[in-house]
mmCIF file of C-alpha atoms in Angstrom:
data_model
loop_
_atom_site.group_PDB
_atom_site.id
_atom_site.type_symbol
_atom_site.label_atom_id
_atom_site.label_comp_id
_atom_site.label_asym_id
_atom_site.label_seq_id
_atom_site.Cartn_x
_atom_site.Cartn_y
_atom_site.Cartn_z
ATOM 1 C CA UNK A 1 8.600 146.718 116.121
ATOM 2 C CA UNK A 2 6.441 144.995 113.513
ATOM 3 C CA UNK A 3 3.959 142.185 114.912
ATOM 4 C CA UNK A 4 4.165 139.203 112.965
ATOM 5 C CA UNK A 5 0.694 138.439 112.123
ATOM 6 C CA UNK A 6 -0.210 134.806 112.038
ATOM 7 C CA UNK A 7 -3.262 134.131 109.945
ATOM 8 C CA UNK A 8 -6.123 131.807 111.478
ATOM 9 C CA UNK A 9 -7.407 128.487 109.195
ATOM 10 C CA UNK A 10 -10.733 128.086 107.958
ATOM 11 C CA UNK A 11 -12.580 124.990 106.911
ATOM 12 C CA UNK A 12 -14.547 124.580 104.087
ATOM 13 C CA UNK A 13 -16.504 121.201 103.808
ATOM 14 C CA UNK A 14 -14.810 119.882 106.939
ATOM 15 C CA UNK A 15 -11.488 120.217 105.239
ATOM 16 C CA UNK A 16 -9.174 122.446 107.103
ATOM 17 C CA UNK A 17 -7.167 125.225 105.146
ATOM 18 C CA UNK A 18 -4.167 126.980 106.598
ATOM 19 C CA UNK A 19 -3.609 130.438 105.901
ATOM 20 C CA UNK A 20 -6.515 130.687 103.165
ATOM 21 C CA UNK A 21 -5.452 134.430 102.178
ATOM 22 C CA UNK A 22 -1.742 133.158 101.442
ATOM 23 C CA UNK A 23 -2.998 130.180 99.530
ATOM 24 C CA UNK A 24 -5.626 132.253 97.331
ATOM 25 C CA UNK A 25 -2.387 134.821 96.324
ATOM 26 C CA UNK A 26 -0.483 132.054 95.436
ATOM 27 C CA UNK A 27 -2.743 130.989 93.184
ATOM 28 C CA UNK A 28 -3.439 134.400 91.943
ATOM 29 C CA UNK A 29 0.532 134.061 91.089
ATOM 30 C CA UNK A 30 -0.177 130.934 89.236
ATOM 31 C CA UNK A 31 -2.919 132.478 87.087
ATOM 32 C CA UNK A 32 -0.568 135.155 85.981
ATOM 33 C CA UNK A 33 2.011 132.500 84.941
ATOM 34 C CA UNK A 34 -0.368 130.686 83.335
ATOM 35 C CA UNK A 35 -1.466 133.564 81.323
ATOM 36 C CA UNK A 36 1.855 134.611 80.467
ATOM 37 C CA UNK A 37 3.000 131.202 79.395
ATOM 38 C CA UNK A 38 0.035 131.127 76.870
ATOM 39 C CA UNK A 39 0.803 134.622 75.876
ATOM 40 C CA UNK A 40 4.310 133.321 74.927
ATOM 41 C CA UNK A 41 3.277 130.000 73.413
ATOM 42 C CA UNK A 42 0.791 131.944 71.083
ATOM 43 C CA UNK A 43 3.523 134.003 69.667
ATOM 44 C CA UNK A 44 4.319 131.148 67.599
ATOM 45 C CA UNK A 45 7.853 132.557 67.732
ATOM 46 C CA UNK A 46 10.906 130.345 67.662
ATOM 47 C CA UNK A 47 14.255 130.953 69.434
ATOM 48 C CA UNK A 48 15.526 129.127 72.306
ATOM 49 C CA UNK A 49 15.251 132.395 74.149
ATOM 50 C CA UNK A 50 11.483 131.994 73.765
ATOM 51 C CA UNK A 51 11.426 128.715 74.840
ATOM 52 C CA UNK A 52 13.489 129.478 78.144
ATOM 53 C CA UNK A 53 10.984 132.469 79.122
ATOM 54 C CA UNK A 54 8.269 129.687 78.466
ATOM 55 C CA UNK A 55 9.826 127.672 80.889
ATOM 56 C CA UNK A 56 10.528 130.176 83.413
ATOM 57 C CA UNK A 57 6.514 131.123 84.014
ATOM 58 C CA UNK A 58 5.942 127.160 83.906
ATOM 59 C CA UNK A 59 8.254 126.325 86.554
ATOM 60 C CA UNK A 60 7.417 129.413 88.274
ATOM 61 C CA UNK A 61 3.694 128.711 88.350
ATOM 62 C CA UNK A 62 4.052 125.025 89.214
ATOM 63 C CA UNK A 63 6.660 126.621 92.270
ATOM 64 C CA UNK A 64 3.654 128.807 93.311
ATOM 65 C CA UNK A 65 1.069 126.265 92.963
ATOM 66 C CA UNK A 66 2.835 123.876 95.110
ATOM 67 C CA UNK A 67 4.202 126.570 97.576
ATOM 68 C CA UNK A 68 0.069 127.526 98.035
ATOM 69 C CA UNK A 69 -0.836 123.900 98.698
ATOM 70 C CA UNK A 70 1.829 122.383 100.323
ATOM 71 C CA UNK A 71 3.593 124.849 102.025
ATOM 72 C CA UNK A 72 0.455 126.775 103.227
ATOM 73 C CA UNK A 73 -3.056 125.016 102.530
ATOM 74 C CA UNK A 74 -2.565 121.554 103.704
ATOM 75 C CA UNK A 75 0.998 122.030 105.442
ATOM 76 C CA UNK A 76 0.102 120.770 108.525
ATOM 77 C CA UNK A 77 -0.660 117.216 106.839
ATOM 78 C CA UNK A 78 3.073 117.133 105.630
ATOM 79 C CA UNK A 79 6.420 117.198 107.014
ATOM 80 C CA UNK A 80 8.704 120.260 106.293
ATOM 81 C CA UNK A 81 10.612 118.727 103.667
ATOM 82 C CA UNK A 82 7.368 119.172 101.352
ATOM 83 C CA UNK A 83 8.242 122.841 101.183
ATOM 84 C CA UNK A 84 10.931 122.015 99.301
ATOM 85 C CA UNK A 85 9.324 121.395 96.109
ATOM 86 C CA UNK A 86 8.453 124.792 96.072
ATOM 87 C CA UNK A 87 11.786 126.069 96.537
ATOM 88 C CA UNK A 88 13.530 123.847 94.479
ATOM 89 C CA UNK A 89 11.088 125.134 91.433
ATOM 90 C CA UNK A 90 11.861 128.835 92.316
ATOM 91 C CA UNK A 91 15.787 128.365 92.292
ATOM 92 C CA UNK A 92 15.248 126.380 88.657
ATOM 93 C CA UNK A 93 12.878 129.571 87.494
ATOM 94 C CA UNK A 94 15.596 131.870 88.585
ATOM 95 C CA UNK A 95 17.792 129.768 86.345
ATOM 96 C CA UNK A 96 15.747 129.829 83.513
ATOM 97 C CA UNK A 97 15.108 133.282 83.598
ATOM 98 C CA UNK A 98 18.779 133.946 83.458
ATOM 99 C CA UNK A 99 19.246 131.763 80.885
ATOM 100 C CA UNK A 100 16.742 133.381 78.732
ATOM 101 C CA UNK A 101 18.172 136.713 78.763
ATOM 102 C CA UNK A 102 21.830 135.151 77.804
ATOM 103 C CA UNK A 103 20.052 133.808 74.848
ATOM 104 C CA UNK A 104 18.738 136.965 74.042
ATOM 105 C CA UNK A 105 22.183 138.927 74.628
ATOM 106 C CA UNK A 106 24.016 136.030 73.160
ATOM 107 C CA UNK A 107 24.615 137.221 69.747
ATOM 108 C CA UNK A 108 26.658 140.071 71.256
ATOM 109 C CA UNK A 109 29.404 137.862 73.074
ATOM 110 C CA UNK A 110 31.914 135.391 71.794
ATOM 111 C CA UNK A 111 30.915 132.052 71.683
ATOM 112 C CA UNK A 112 33.182 130.995 74.306
ATOM 113 C CA UNK A 113 32.302 133.857 76.809
ATOM 114 C CA UNK A 114 28.497 132.739 76.044
ATOM 115 C CA UNK A 115 29.156 129.229 77.023
ATOM 116 C CA UNK A 116 31.191 130.163 80.162
ATOM 117 C CA UNK A 117 27.994 132.177 81.562
ATOM 118 C CA UNK A 118 25.875 129.452 80.732
ATOM 119 C CA UNK A 119 27.844 126.803 82.569
ATOM 120 C CA UNK A 120 28.518 129.221 85.433
ATOM 121 C CA UNK A 121 24.571 129.811 85.554
ATOM 122 C CA UNK A 122 23.643 126.242 86.039
ATOM 123 C CA UNK A 123 26.850 125.383 88.149
ATOM 124 C CA UNK A 124 26.538 128.267 90.892
ATOM 125 C CA UNK A 125 22.853 126.888 91.311
ATOM 126 C CA UNK A 126 24.118 123.265 92.087
ATOM 127 C CA UNK A 127 25.557 124.233 95.607
ATOM 128 C CA UNK A 128 22.540 125.996 96.234
ATOM 129 C CA UNK A 129 19.948 123.383 96.206
ATOM 130 C CA UNK A 130 22.222 120.970 97.789
ATOM 131 C CA UNK A 131 22.414 123.165 100.677
ATOM 132 C CA UNK A 132 18.715 124.149 100.698
ATOM 133 C CA UNK A 133 17.947 120.568 100.882
ATOM 134 C CA UNK A 134 20.192 120.007 103.540
ATOM 135 C CA UNK A 135 19.323 122.838 105.755
ATOM 136 C CA UNK A 136 15.608 122.713 104.856
ATOM 137 C CA UNK A 137 15.708 126.643 104.666
ATOM 138 C CA UNK A 138 14.714 129.116 102.156
ATOM 139 C CA UNK A 139 17.069 131.614 102.781
ATOM 140 C CA UNK A 140 19.984 130.032 100.273
ATOM 141 C CA UNK A 141 17.472 130.010 97.291
ATOM 142 C CA UNK A 142 16.584 133.910 98.489
ATOM 143 C CA UNK A 143 20.410 134.938 98.068
ATOM 144 C CA UNK A 144 20.996 133.291 94.801
ATOM 145 C CA UNK A 145 17.675 134.614 93.520
ATOM 146 C CA UNK A 146 18.802 138.446 94.528
ATOM 147 C CA UNK A 147 22.320 137.723 93.159
ATOM 148 C CA UNK A 148 20.952 135.728 89.791
ATOM 149 C CA UNK A 149 18.247 138.339 89.052
ATOM 150 C CA UNK A 150 20.062 141.326 89.953
ATOM 151 C CA UNK A 151 24.057 140.468 89.585
ATOM 152 C CA UNK A 152 23.865 138.338 86.277
ATOM 153 C CA UNK A 153 20.130 138.989 84.693
ATOM 154 C CA UNK A 154 20.542 142.668 85.664
ATOM 155 C CA UNK A 155 24.150 143.223 83.820
ATOM 156 C CA UNK A 156 22.871 141.268 81.049
ATOM 157 C CA UNK A 157 19.777 143.505 80.338
ATOM 158 C CA UNK A 158 21.936 146.534 81.290
ATOM 159 C CA UNK A 159 24.556 145.248 78.310
ATOM 160 C CA UNK A 160 21.888 144.238 75.932
ATOM 161 C CA UNK A 161 19.972 147.822 76.225
ATOM 162 C CA UNK A 162 23.294 149.549 75.816
ATOM 163 C CA UNK A 163 23.880 147.529 72.517
ATOM 164 C CA UNK A 164 20.536 147.721 71.048
ATOM 165 C CA UNK A 165 18.389 150.224 72.976
ATOM 166 C CA UNK A 166 15.406 147.439 73.000
ATOM 167 C CA UNK A 167 13.199 148.869 75.671
ATOM 168 C CA UNK A 168 11.763 145.224 76.665
ATOM 169 C CA UNK A 169 14.871 144.829 78.725
ATOM 170 C CA UNK A 170 14.124 147.378 80.803
ATOM 171 C CA UNK A 171 10.441 146.424 80.976
ATOM 172 C CA UNK A 172 11.437 143.105 82.394
ATOM 173 C CA UNK A 173 14.162 144.445 84.861
ATOM 174 C CA UNK A 174 11.319 146.714 86.046
ATOM 175 C CA UNK A 175 9.281 143.601 86.719
ATOM 176 C CA UNK A 176 12.331 142.228 88.317
ATOM 177 C CA UNK A 177 12.491 145.405 90.638
ATOM 178 C CA UNK A 178 8.875 144.995 91.744
ATOM 179 C CA UNK A 179 9.819 141.670 92.563
ATOM 180 C CA UNK A 180 12.524 142.531 94.647
ATOM 181 C CA UNK A 181 10.282 144.733 96.472
ATOM 182 C CA UNK A 182 8.133 141.844 98.071
ATOM 183 C CA UNK A 183 11.446 140.009 98.916
ATOM 184 C CA UNK A 184 12.012 143.140 101.409
ATOM 185 C CA UNK A 185 8.513 143.131 102.655
ATOM 186 C CA UNK A 186 8.792 139.381 103.374
ATOM 187 C CA UNK A 187 11.643 139.686 104.811
ATOM 188 C CA UNK A 188 10.760 142.119 107.188
ATOM 189 C CA UNK A 189 7.528 140.551 108.079
ATOM 190 C CA UNK A 190 5.585 144.112 106.834
ATOM 191 C CA UNK A 191 1.667 142.893 107.096
ATOM 192 C CA UNK A 192 -1.436 145.048 107.398
ATOM 193 C CA UNK A 193 -3.504 142.317 109.539
ATOM 194 C CA UNK A 194 -3.616 138.465 110.042
ATOM 195 C CA UNK A 195 -5.676 138.100 107.181
ATOM 196 C CA UNK A 196 -3.171 140.019 104.891
ATOM 197 C CA UNK A 197 -0.131 139.500 106.240
ATOM 198 C CA UNK A 198 3.677 139.999 104.695
ATOM 199 C CA UNK A 199 3.166 136.883 102.703
ATOM 200 C CA UNK A 200 0.075 137.970 101.055
ATOM 201 C CA UNK A 201 1.604 141.350 100.348
ATOM 202 C CA UNK A 202 4.423 139.858 99.071
ATOM 203 C CA UNK A 203 2.620 137.753 96.672
ATOM 204 C CA UNK A 204 0.354 140.655 95.384
ATOM 205 C CA UNK A 205 3.602 142.242 94.489
ATOM 206 C CA UNK A 206 5.125 139.252 92.808
ATOM 207 C CA UNK A 207 1.842 139.097 90.476
ATOM 208 C CA UNK A 208 2.942 142.532 89.552
ATOM 209 C CA UNK A 209 6.225 141.792 88.909
ATOM 210 C CA UNK A 210 5.601 138.704 86.634
ATOM 211 C CA UNK A 211 3.414 140.707 84.777
ATOM 212 C CA UNK A 212 5.578 143.166 83.799
ATOM 213 C CA UNK A 213 8.534 140.552 83.235
ATOM 214 C CA UNK A 214 5.883 138.836 80.922
ATOM 215 C CA UNK A 215 5.272 141.979 79.061
ATOM 216 C CA UNK A 216 9.235 142.628 79.118
ATOM 217 C CA UNK A 217 9.758 139.405 77.519
ATOM 218 C CA UNK A 218 6.966 139.716 74.961
ATOM 219 C CA UNK A 219 8.634 142.783 73.829
ATOM 220 C CA UNK A 220 12.021 141.339 73.588
ATOM 221 C CA UNK A 221 10.843 138.370 71.762
ATOM 222 C CA UNK A 222 8.596 139.940 69.019
ATOM 223 C CA UNK A 223 11.532 142.611 68.403
ATOM 224 C CA UNK A 224 14.311 140.270 67.690
ATOM 225 C CA UNK A 225 12.170 137.605 65.883
ATOM 226 C CA UNK A 226 10.593 138.183 62.391
ATOM 227 C CA UNK A 227 7.041 137.056 62.400
ATOM 228 C CA UNK A 228 6.429 133.870 60.686
#
């Protein structure tokens, strides 16, 4: 049986920091999200899907930032409910990524069907949000993310690829697949040591996943929107 590694605290200038490596790997994910947000913004491409992709990285980055600071580094000074900030932002980021892919594929659907999928994307997230806040548990967000990213986003990407042969969605879904590996590691608590536990390993893998989602999104945007 895997032993759960508990990361020791450190002190910097008499300030206690819990789970320091976990905090650093969270901040590394923040840096990837900032890089992706700036990269997509600099492309100067119009389109609702471009705004959704930017928003996805912005909200995911804020989720990682609040998770690192409020959920790990300084959680000892706060109540358990402060973890909800990061969890809710993570939930919102999944909604935004699904919405981005829906906007990419929207021309291939009827207006009524596209609107229905869009409404369902938001409506399904509402009970997940309520249950998460009520239970103060990350599990509802985790299960919704698996459903949203694999079930909905995966289906939209597969359909879009079959109709357009746009390889950007394959790169993007490859990033999603990498991210799911981190969920497995996190759930099974596979770590290397107390100084690099399952959270740290999961965050590093999430960084790779976020980078490939960015590359896929960038390729999609550049292929379906003409320059200028």
